[in-house]
């Protein structure tokens, strides 16, 4: 009886053990080689990632790092730029101060007791009287001075229009343009307007359109060629480069003038007296010189860059 009671218990226990053994057999077995391979892969990825980060950090440092020589060069360039800007500002302020002082003190010999309102009121009229007196005594020099000032201002305006800051203009370029205006435009224009009056001595209605047509064909072609030639010589360009520039700019500049000058010259030849014409023309010249100077320097810079590129290519070959 005791034996019979023990047998079922043993069977039950063995049944539980067999089920547990079966369940344990269903669990995934741990592969030590696979785990080791995974760890090696993760370590390798971490190493590669750290190397990439280090390289990026080094590249950033190299970009931000500048050798002492380059830093010195940048400091010298900044110093030169500040000095150039200061010189330009001093020139502009000095010239403006002299001009305003001359205009406002035209009556300084007999303005004792005048109020500020009276000084400002009579200054324009008396300056005009003084200008007319100079035209009678020395007309060529007066017109040369006016053209020199206008051509200098026109080139300065052109440089500002090209994007340069107000006091970072090229002094040599302004000087070249002013020299052309002073030495050539003022004197040649003085004699040209007298020649034009002698060429068309009539008082008919067609005289003014004829003068405008002659001005915008013959005289404009001559003056534009003179302007580009003299500027090229002042820039030490070769005759071949000057001729190429004139050939390239001749027709575009001539047709560009037809958009501005015909209407202005209807006033020039129809209303303004001969002696006063250059002053009126020079007021319009501020716009025209800006166009001329911009166009001339664009061509010169394009030629210079082309020569630089060709020389660099030849050096590489």
GROMACS .gro file of C-alpha atoms in nm:
model
  317
    1UNK     CA    1   0.000   0.000   0.000
    2UNK     CA    2   0.286   0.229   0.082
    3UNK     CA    3   0.451   0.136  -0.246
    4UNK     CA    4   0.142   0.218  -0.437
    5UNK     CA    5   0.120   0.559  -0.274
    6UNK     CA    6   0.479   0.642  -0.358
    7UNK     CA    7   0.459   0.565  -0.729
    8UNK     CA    8   0.209   0.836  -0.833
    9UNK     CA    9   0.407   1.096  -0.641
   10UNK     CA   10   0.719   0.998  -0.819
   11UNK     CA   11   0.542   1.018  -1.154
   12UNK     CA   12   0.407   1.365  -1.081
   13UNK     CA   13   0.744   1.492  -0.973
   14UNK     CA   14   0.910   1.346  -1.278
   15UNK     CA   15   0.638   1.506  -1.493
   16UNK     CA   16   0.709   1.851  -1.349
   17UNK     CA   17   1.081   1.802  -1.399
   18UNK     CA   18   1.028   1.698  -1.758
   19UNK     CA   19   0.813   2.006  -1.827
   20UNK     CA   20   1.073   2.233  -1.666
   21UNK     CA   21   1.349   2.071  -1.866
   22UNK     CA   22   1.144   2.118  -2.185
   23UNK     CA   23   1.079   2.485  -2.105
   24UNK     CA   24   1.445   2.545  -2.028
   25UNK     CA   25   1.538   2.384  -2.354
   26UNK     CA   26   1.321   2.636  -2.544
   27UNK     CA   27   1.523   2.941  -2.414
   28UNK     CA   28   1.778   3.092  -2.662
   29UNK     CA   29   2.128   2.986  -2.607
   30UNK     CA   30   2.390   3.257  -2.550
   31UNK     CA   31   2.662   3.260  -2.818
   32UNK     CA   32   2.980   3.407  -2.669
   33UNK     CA   33   3.145   3.454  -3.011
   34UNK     CA   34   2.847   3.653  -3.143
   35UNK     CA   35   2.847   3.882  -2.840
   36UNK     CA   36   3.218   3.936  -2.875
   37UNK     CA   37   3.176   4.027  -3.245
   38UNK     CA   38   2.901   4.276  -3.161
   39UNK     CA   39   3.117   4.439  -2.895
   40UNK     CA   40   3.406   4.468  -3.138
   41UNK     CA   41   3.177   4.632  -3.398
   42UNK     CA   42   3.043   4.884  -3.146
   43UNK     CA   43   3.394   4.972  -3.031
   44UNK     CA   44   3.505   5.016  -3.391
   45UNK     CA   45   3.209   5.248  -3.464
   46UNK     CA   46   3.289   5.454  -3.155
   47UNK     CA   47   3.653   5.486  -3.261
   48UNK     CA   48   3.559   5.590  -3.615
   49UNK     CA   49   3.308   5.843  -3.484
   50UNK     CA   50   3.562   5.994  -3.247
   51UNK     CA   51   3.819   6.016  -3.527
   52UNK     CA   52   3.568   6.197  -3.752
   53UNK     CA   53   3.480   6.441  -3.474
   54UNK     CA   54   3.848   6.509  -3.412
   55UNK     CA   55   3.908   6.575  -3.780
   56UNK     CA   56   3.615   6.817  -3.798
   57UNK     CA   57   3.743   6.999  -3.491
   58UNK     CA   58   4.091   7.021  -3.647
   59UNK     CA   59   3.944   7.157  -3.973
   60UNK     CA   60   3.752   7.424  -3.784
   61UNK     CA   61   4.065   7.521  -3.596
   62UNK     CA   62   4.262   7.536  -3.920
   63UNK     CA   63   3.997   7.760  -4.075
   64UNK     CA   64   4.002   7.994  -3.780
   65UNK     CA   65   4.375   7.976  -3.737
   66UNK     CA   66   4.584   8.224  -3.927
   67UNK     CA   67   4.960   8.229  -3.916
   68UNK     CA   68   5.130   8.525  -3.763
   69UNK     CA   69   5.244   8.648  -4.104
   70UNK     CA   70   4.887   8.653  -4.238
   71UNK     CA   71   4.762   8.826  -3.926
   72UNK     CA   72   5.035   9.088  -3.968
   73UNK     CA   73   4.938   9.138  -4.332
   74UNK     CA   74   4.574   9.184  -4.239
   75UNK     CA   75   4.669   9.436  -3.972
   76UNK     CA   76   4.883   9.628  -4.220
   77UNK     CA   77   4.600   9.627  -4.476
   78UNK     CA   78   4.352   9.753  -4.216
   79UNK     CA   79   4.594  10.025  -4.110
   80UNK     CA   80   4.654  10.133  -4.471
   81UNK     CA   81   4.282  10.134  -4.536
   82UNK     CA   82   4.213  10.352  -4.234
   83UNK     CA   83   4.493  10.589  -4.331
   84UNK     CA   84   4.363  10.613  -4.689
   85UNK     CA   85   4.012  10.677  -4.563
   86UNK     CA   86   4.141  10.948  -4.330
   87UNK     CA   87   4.336  11.116  -4.610
   88UNK     CA   88   4.031  11.108  -4.840
   89UNK     CA   89   3.808  11.249  -4.568
   90UNK     CA   90   4.060  11.527  -4.501
   91UNK     CA   91   4.076  11.614  -4.872
   92UNK     CA   92   3.698  11.625  -4.908
   93UNK     CA   93   3.648  11.828  -4.591
   94UNK     CA   94   3.927  12.070  -4.680
   95UNK     CA   95   3.799  12.123  -5.035
   96UNK     CA   96   3.442  12.163  -4.915
   97UNK     CA   97   3.545  12.407  -4.643
   98UNK     CA   98   3.745  12.621  -4.889
   99UNK     CA   99   3.461  12.624  -5.143
  100UNK     CA  100   3.190  12.714  -4.892
  101UNK     CA  101   3.411  12.978  -4.731
  102UNK     CA  102   3.486  13.140  -5.067
  103UNK     CA  103   3.120  13.143  -5.162
  104UNK     CA  104   2.999  13.283  -4.832
  105UNK     CA  105   3.274  13.542  -4.787
  106UNK     CA  106   3.238  13.704  -5.130
  107UNK     CA  107   3.128  14.025  -4.957
  108UNK     CA  108   3.375  14.016  -4.668
  109UNK     CA  109   3.527  14.352  -4.768
  110UNK     CA  110   3.208  14.546  -4.699
  111UNK     CA  111   2.976  14.325  -4.498
  112UNK     CA  112   3.048  14.502  -4.169
  113UNK     CA  113   2.721  14.551  -3.990
  114UNK     CA  114   2.536  14.298  -4.205
  115UNK     CA  115   2.319  14.033  -4.049
  116UNK     CA  116   2.358  13.665  -4.131
  117UNK     CA  117   2.040  13.684  -4.337
  118UNK     CA  118   2.182  13.965  -4.550
  119UNK     CA  119   2.508  13.775  -4.604
  120UNK     CA  120   2.324  13.464  -4.721
  121UNK     CA  121   2.081  13.669  -4.929
  122UNK     CA  122   2.340  13.859  -5.135
  123UNK     CA  123   2.601  13.584  -5.160
  124UNK     CA  124   2.450  13.405  -5.468
  125UNK     CA  125   2.401  13.728  -5.662
  126UNK     CA  126   2.747  13.864  -5.588
  127UNK     CA  127   2.911  13.529  -5.667
  128UNK     CA  128   2.741  13.534  -6.007
  129UNK     CA  129   2.868  13.888  -6.070
  130UNK     CA  130   3.220  13.779  -5.975
  131UNK     CA  131   3.193  13.480  -6.211
  132UNK     CA  132   3.090  13.703  -6.500
  133UNK     CA  133   3.382  13.935  -6.432
  134UNK     CA  134   3.624  13.640  -6.439
  135UNK     CA  135   3.470  13.526  -6.770
  136UNK     CA  136   3.551  13.867  -6.917
  137UNK     CA  137   3.906  13.885  -6.783
  138UNK     CA  138   4.017  13.520  -6.814
  139UNK     CA  139   3.743  13.303  -6.967
  140UNK     CA  140   3.955  12.999  -7.057
  141UNK     CA  141   4.105  12.958  -6.709
  142UNK     CA  142   3.763  13.000  -6.544
  143UNK     CA  143   3.611  12.731  -6.767
  144UNK     CA  144   3.909  12.501  -6.713
  145UNK     CA  145   3.865  12.529  -6.335
  146UNK     CA  146   3.492  12.456  -6.357
  147UNK     CA  147   3.545  12.151  -6.580
  148UNK     CA  148   3.822  12.020  -6.354
  149UNK     CA  149   3.596  12.040  -6.049
  150UNK     CA  150   3.302  11.883  -6.232
  151UNK     CA  151   3.507  11.594  -6.370
  152UNK     CA  152   3.657  11.521  -6.029
  153UNK     CA  153   3.316  11.522  -5.864
  154UNK     CA  154   3.174  11.309  -6.144
  155UNK     CA  155   3.438  11.041  -6.097
  156UNK     CA  156   3.384  11.043  -5.720
  157UNK     CA  157   3.010  10.997  -5.774
  158UNK     CA  158   3.086  10.716  -6.019
  159UNK     CA  159   3.297  10.534  -5.761
  160UNK     CA  160   3.025  10.569  -5.499
  161UNK     CA  161   2.773  10.440  -5.754
  162UNK     CA  162   2.999  10.138  -5.813
  163UNK     CA  163   2.968  10.045  -5.445
  164UNK     CA  164   3.269  10.205  -5.281
  165UNK     CA  165   3.217  10.375  -4.945
  166UNK     CA  166   3.207  10.754  -4.943
  167UNK     CA  167   3.564  10.808  -4.823
  168UNK     CA  168   3.728  10.501  -4.982
  169UNK     CA  169   3.752  10.639  -5.334
  170UNK     CA  170   4.056  10.595  -5.557
  171UNK     CA  171   4.244  10.925  -5.537
  172UNK     CA  172   4.453  10.855  -5.847
  173UNK     CA  173   4.140  10.786  -6.051
  174UNK     CA  174   3.973  11.108  -5.934
  175UNK     CA  175   4.292  11.299  -6.012
  176UNK     CA  176   4.309  11.154  -6.364
  177UNK     CA  177   3.952  11.250  -6.440
  178UNK     CA  178   4.001  11.597  -6.294
  179UNK     CA  179   4.314  11.650  -6.504
  180UNK     CA  180   4.127  11.558  -6.820
  181UNK     CA  181   3.850  11.801  -6.733
  182UNK     CA  182   4.087  12.082  -6.636
  183UNK     CA  183   4.341  12.057  -6.915
  184UNK     CA  184   4.121  11.955  -7.207
  185UNK     CA  185   3.746  11.980  -7.159
  186UNK     CA  186   3.733  12.338  -7.035
  187UNK     CA  187   3.965  12.485  -7.294
  188UNK     CA  188   3.843  12.277  -7.590
  189UNK     CA  189   3.479  12.343  -7.507
  190UNK     CA  190   3.546  12.719  -7.491
  191UNK     CA  191   3.680  12.720  -7.845
  192UNK     CA  192   3.429  12.464  -7.970
  193UNK     CA  193   3.126  12.677  -7.881
  194UNK     CA  194   3.283  12.975  -8.058
  195UNK     CA  195   3.354  12.756  -8.361
  196UNK     CA  196   2.996  12.627  -8.358
  197UNK     CA  197   2.861  12.981  -8.363
  198UNK     CA  198   3.086  13.064  -8.656
  199UNK     CA  199   2.983  12.744  -8.837
  200UNK     CA  200   2.611  12.823  -8.801
  201UNK     CA  201   2.585  13.203  -8.807
  202UNK     CA  202   2.220  13.199  -8.908
  203UNK     CA  203   1.914  13.291  -8.703
  204UNK     CA  204   1.671  13.051  -8.864
  205UNK     CA  205   1.457  12.798  -8.677
  206UNK     CA  206   1.664  12.502  -8.798
  207UNK     CA  207   1.992  12.633  -8.655
  208UNK     CA  208   1.936  12.495  -8.304
  209UNK     CA  209   1.852  12.139  -8.422
  210UNK     CA  210   2.148  12.154  -8.661
  211UNK     CA  211   2.384  12.254  -8.377
  212UNK     CA  212   2.246  11.974  -8.160
  213UNK     CA  213   2.295  11.720  -8.440
  214UNK     CA  214   2.651  11.842  -8.506
  215UNK     CA  215   2.728  11.832  -8.134
  216UNK     CA  216   2.596  11.479  -8.088
  217UNK     CA  217   2.777  11.333  -8.387
  218UNK     CA  218   3.104  11.509  -8.473
  219UNK     CA  219   3.191  11.675  -8.143
  220UNK     CA  220   3.077  11.386  -7.920
  221UNK     CA  221   3.279  11.137  -8.125
  222UNK     CA  222   3.589  11.359  -8.104
  223UNK     CA  223   3.557  11.430  -7.731
  224UNK     CA  224   3.482  11.070  -7.628
  225UNK     CA  225   3.789  10.953  -7.821
  226UNK     CA  226   4.004  11.221  -7.657
  227UNK     CA  227   3.871  11.131  -7.312
  228UNK     CA  228   3.943  10.759  -7.340
  229UNK     CA  229   4.281  10.819  -7.504
  230UNK     CA  230   4.408  11.056  -7.237
  231UNK     CA  231   4.276  10.840  -6.953
  232UNK     CA  232   4.449  10.540  -7.107
  233UNK     CA  233   4.777  10.731  -7.128
  234UNK     CA  234   4.743  10.842  -6.767
  235UNK     CA  235   4.688  10.477  -6.670
  236UNK     CA  236   5.005  10.384  -6.866
  237UNK     CA  237   4.814  10.160  -7.103
  238UNK     CA  238   4.966  10.051  -7.430
  239UNK     CA  239   4.845  10.214  -7.755
  240UNK     CA  240   4.694   9.881  -7.861
  241UNK     CA  241   4.486   9.861  -7.542
  242UNK     CA  242   4.376  10.224  -7.580
  243UNK     CA  243   4.272  10.168  -7.940
  244UNK     CA  244   4.086   9.852  -7.842
  245UNK     CA  245   3.903  10.039  -7.567
  246UNK     CA  246   3.804  10.322  -7.801
  247UNK     CA  247   3.689  10.071  -8.062
  248UNK     CA  248   3.479   9.888  -7.804
  249UNK     CA  249   3.324  10.193  -7.639
  250UNK     CA  250   3.285  10.428  -7.936
  251UNK     CA  251   2.938  10.335  -8.056
  252UNK     CA  252   2.783  10.245  -7.716
  253UNK     CA  253   2.896  10.576  -7.563
  254UNK     CA  254   2.782  10.776  -7.865
  255UNK     CA  255   2.434  10.625  -7.856
  256UNK     CA  256   2.418  10.652  -7.477
  257UNK     CA  257   2.472  11.027  -7.509
  258UNK     CA  258   2.167  11.053  -7.734
  259UNK     CA  259   1.951  10.958  -7.436
  260UNK     CA  260   2.073  11.259  -7.235
  261UNK     CA  261   2.221  11.540  -7.442
  262UNK     CA  262   1.974  11.628  -7.722
  263UNK     CA  263   1.714  11.763  -7.481
  264UNK     CA  264   1.979  11.939  -7.270
  265UNK     CA  265   2.137  12.095  -7.580
  266UNK     CA  266   1.808  12.238  -7.695
  267UNK     CA  267   1.848  12.461  -7.391
  268UNK     CA  268   2.223  12.501  -7.451
  269UNK     CA  269   2.193  12.632  -7.806
  270UNK     CA  270   1.848  12.784  -7.784
  271UNK     CA  271   1.850  12.970  -7.452
  272UNK     CA  272   2.196  12.997  -7.290
  273UNK     CA  273   2.438  13.268  -7.410
  274UNK     CA  274   2.767  13.152  -7.559
  275UNK     CA  275   2.985  13.258  -7.265
  276UNK     CA  276   2.757  13.085  -7.012
  277UNK     CA  277   2.709  12.760  -7.202
  278UNK     CA  278   2.994  12.566  -7.044
  279UNK     CA  279   2.862  12.628  -6.693
  280UNK     CA  280   2.522  12.489  -6.791
  281UNK     CA  281   2.682  12.198  -6.978
  282UNK     CA  282   2.908  12.118  -6.681
  283UNK     CA  283   2.603  12.093  -6.455
  284UNK     CA  284   2.470  11.821  -6.688
  285UNK     CA  285   2.822  11.680  -6.716
  286UNK     CA  286   2.799  11.558  -6.355
  287UNK     CA  287   2.563  11.290  -6.481
  288UNK     CA  288   2.753  11.227  -6.803
  289UNK     CA  289   3.099  11.208  -6.643
  290UNK     CA  290   2.962  10.951  -6.399
  291UNK     CA  291   2.859  10.737  -6.696
  292UNK     CA  292   3.188  10.798  -6.882
  293UNK     CA  293   3.409  10.724  -6.580
  294UNK     CA  294   3.217  10.412  -6.484
  295UNK     CA  295   3.228  10.275  -6.838
  296UNK     CA  296   3.598  10.356  -6.888
  297UNK     CA  297   3.712  10.198  -6.562
  298UNK     CA  298   3.498   9.889  -6.615
  299UNK     CA  299   3.673   9.832  -6.947
  300UNK     CA  300   4.017   9.899  -6.795
  301UNK     CA  301   3.954   9.658  -6.507
  302UNK     CA  302   3.823   9.394  -6.747
  303UNK     CA  303   4.136   9.423  -6.960
  304UNK     CA  304   4.360   9.409  -6.653
  305UNK     CA  305   4.187   9.099  -6.521
  306UNK     CA  306   4.208   8.937  -6.865
  307UNK     CA  307   4.580   9.004  -6.883
  308UNK     CA  308   4.625   8.863  -6.533
  309UNK     CA  309   4.435   8.546  -6.620
  310UNK     CA  310   4.628   8.498  -6.943
  311UNK     CA  311   4.961   8.547  -6.769
  312UNK     CA  312   4.863   8.299  -6.496
  313UNK     CA  313   4.760   8.042  -6.758
  314UNK     CA  314   5.083   8.089  -6.950
  315UNK     CA  315   5.277   8.052  -6.627
  316UNK     CA  316   5.100   7.725  -6.554
  317UNK     CA  317   5.178   7.598  -6.904
   0.00000   0.00000   0.00000
